[in-house]
Coordinates of C-alpha atoms and ligand atoms in Angstrom, one line a residue:
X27 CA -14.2 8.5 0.0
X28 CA -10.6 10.2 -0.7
X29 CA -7.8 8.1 -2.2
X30 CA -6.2 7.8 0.8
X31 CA -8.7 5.8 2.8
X32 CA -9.7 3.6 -0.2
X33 CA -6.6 3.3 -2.6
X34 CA -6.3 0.9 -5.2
X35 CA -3.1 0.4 -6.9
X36 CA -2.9 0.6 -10.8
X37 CA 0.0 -1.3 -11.5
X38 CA 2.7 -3.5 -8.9
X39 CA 6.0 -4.4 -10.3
X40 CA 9.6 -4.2 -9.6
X41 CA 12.0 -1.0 -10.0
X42 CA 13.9 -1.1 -12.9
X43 CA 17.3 -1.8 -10.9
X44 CA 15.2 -4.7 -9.4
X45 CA 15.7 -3.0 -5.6
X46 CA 12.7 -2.2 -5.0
X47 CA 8.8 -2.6 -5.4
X48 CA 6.9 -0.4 -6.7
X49 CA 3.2 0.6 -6.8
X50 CA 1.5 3.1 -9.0
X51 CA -1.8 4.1 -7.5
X52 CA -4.7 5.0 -9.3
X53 CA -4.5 8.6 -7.7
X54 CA -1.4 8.8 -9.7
X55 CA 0.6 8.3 -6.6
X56 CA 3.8 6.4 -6.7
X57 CA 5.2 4.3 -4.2
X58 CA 8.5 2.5 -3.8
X59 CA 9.2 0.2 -1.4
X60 CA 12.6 -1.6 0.1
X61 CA 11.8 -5.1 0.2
X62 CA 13.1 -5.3 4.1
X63 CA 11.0 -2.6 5.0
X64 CA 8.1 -4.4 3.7
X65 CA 9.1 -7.7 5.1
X66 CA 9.3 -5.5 8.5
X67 CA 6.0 -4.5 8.0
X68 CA 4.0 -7.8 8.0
X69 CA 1.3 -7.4 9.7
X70 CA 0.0 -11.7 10.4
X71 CA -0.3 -13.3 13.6
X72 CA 3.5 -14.4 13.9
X73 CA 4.5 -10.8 13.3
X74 CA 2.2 -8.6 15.4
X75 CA 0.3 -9.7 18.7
X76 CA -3.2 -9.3 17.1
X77 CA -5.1 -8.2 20.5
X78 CA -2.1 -5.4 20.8
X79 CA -0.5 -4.5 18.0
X80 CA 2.8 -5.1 19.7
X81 CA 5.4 -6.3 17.4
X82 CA 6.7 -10.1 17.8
X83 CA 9.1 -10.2 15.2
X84 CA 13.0 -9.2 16.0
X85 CA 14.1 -7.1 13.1
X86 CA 17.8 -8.4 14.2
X87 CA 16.3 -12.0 12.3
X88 CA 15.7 -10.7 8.9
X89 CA 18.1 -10.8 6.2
X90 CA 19.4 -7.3 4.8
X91 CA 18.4 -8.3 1.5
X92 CA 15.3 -9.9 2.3
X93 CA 13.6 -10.3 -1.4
X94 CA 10.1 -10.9 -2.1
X95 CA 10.0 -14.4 -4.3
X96 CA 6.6 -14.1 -5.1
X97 CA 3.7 -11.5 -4.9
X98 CA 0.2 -12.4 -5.1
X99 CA -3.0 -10.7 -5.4
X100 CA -5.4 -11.2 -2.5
X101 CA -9.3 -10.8 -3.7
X102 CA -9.2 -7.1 -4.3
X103 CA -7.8 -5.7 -1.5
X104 CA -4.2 -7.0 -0.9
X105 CA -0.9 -8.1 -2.0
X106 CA 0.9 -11.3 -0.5
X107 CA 4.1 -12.1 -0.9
X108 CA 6.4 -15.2 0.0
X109 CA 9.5 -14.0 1.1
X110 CA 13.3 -15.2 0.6
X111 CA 13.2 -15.9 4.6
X112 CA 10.3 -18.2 4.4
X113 CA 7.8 -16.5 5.7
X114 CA 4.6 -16.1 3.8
X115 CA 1.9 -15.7 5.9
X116 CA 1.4 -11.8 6.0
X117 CA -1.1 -10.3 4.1
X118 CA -0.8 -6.4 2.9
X119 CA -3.7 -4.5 2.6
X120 CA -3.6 -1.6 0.0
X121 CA -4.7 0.8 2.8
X122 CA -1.7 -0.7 4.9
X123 CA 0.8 -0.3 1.8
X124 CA -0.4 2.8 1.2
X125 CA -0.3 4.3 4.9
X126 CA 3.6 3.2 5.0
X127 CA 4.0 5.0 1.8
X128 CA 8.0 5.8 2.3
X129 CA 8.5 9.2 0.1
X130 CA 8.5 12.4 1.3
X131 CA 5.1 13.3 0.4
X132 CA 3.7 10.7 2.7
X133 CA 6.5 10.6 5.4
Ligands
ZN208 ZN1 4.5 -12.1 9.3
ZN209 ZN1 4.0 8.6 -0.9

């Protein structure tokens, strides 16, 4: 299986500055994140119409500087993260992370 159908992240932690998130892969890939853009990203129930795909949430209603207040591991295969808006249902699965990947490598 290639890296980028199963990737597993090596190490999850903040940017220095403390703007953004970033994953280290254990291809040796690194990702950094905006916080909104992740937030944007949530894929749970109240975010995405499950049957569709089609996006519920209004992007108008999160904050610009949207933070994550907590990440946690999910089993093996996620992160989680409890955001300064609230909302804390969305779980990230490393494939999903990985897919939305914003450098210009993977864009
Ligand atoms: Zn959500
Ligand atoms: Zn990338």
């Amino acid at each position: 299986m290639s890296p980028k159908s199963n990737p597993r992240p090596k190490t999850v932690e903040p940017t220095e500055d403390g703007q953004r998130l970033r994953i280290v892969w254990q291809d040796g890939h690194v990702s950094e994140y905006h916080p909104r853009a992740l937030r944007l990203l949530c894929p749970c129930a109240g975010c995405v119409e499950e049957m569709t795909g089609r996006p519920l949430l209004n992007p108008a209603a999160v904050p610009e500087d949207v933070m994550p207040e907590a990440i946690h591991y999910v089993g093996r295969y996620a992160l989680r993260f409890r955001w300064s808006d609230g909302h804390e249902t969305g779980i990230y699965p490393w494939d999903l992370l990985r897919r939305s990947c914003p450098c210009e490598a993977c864009g």
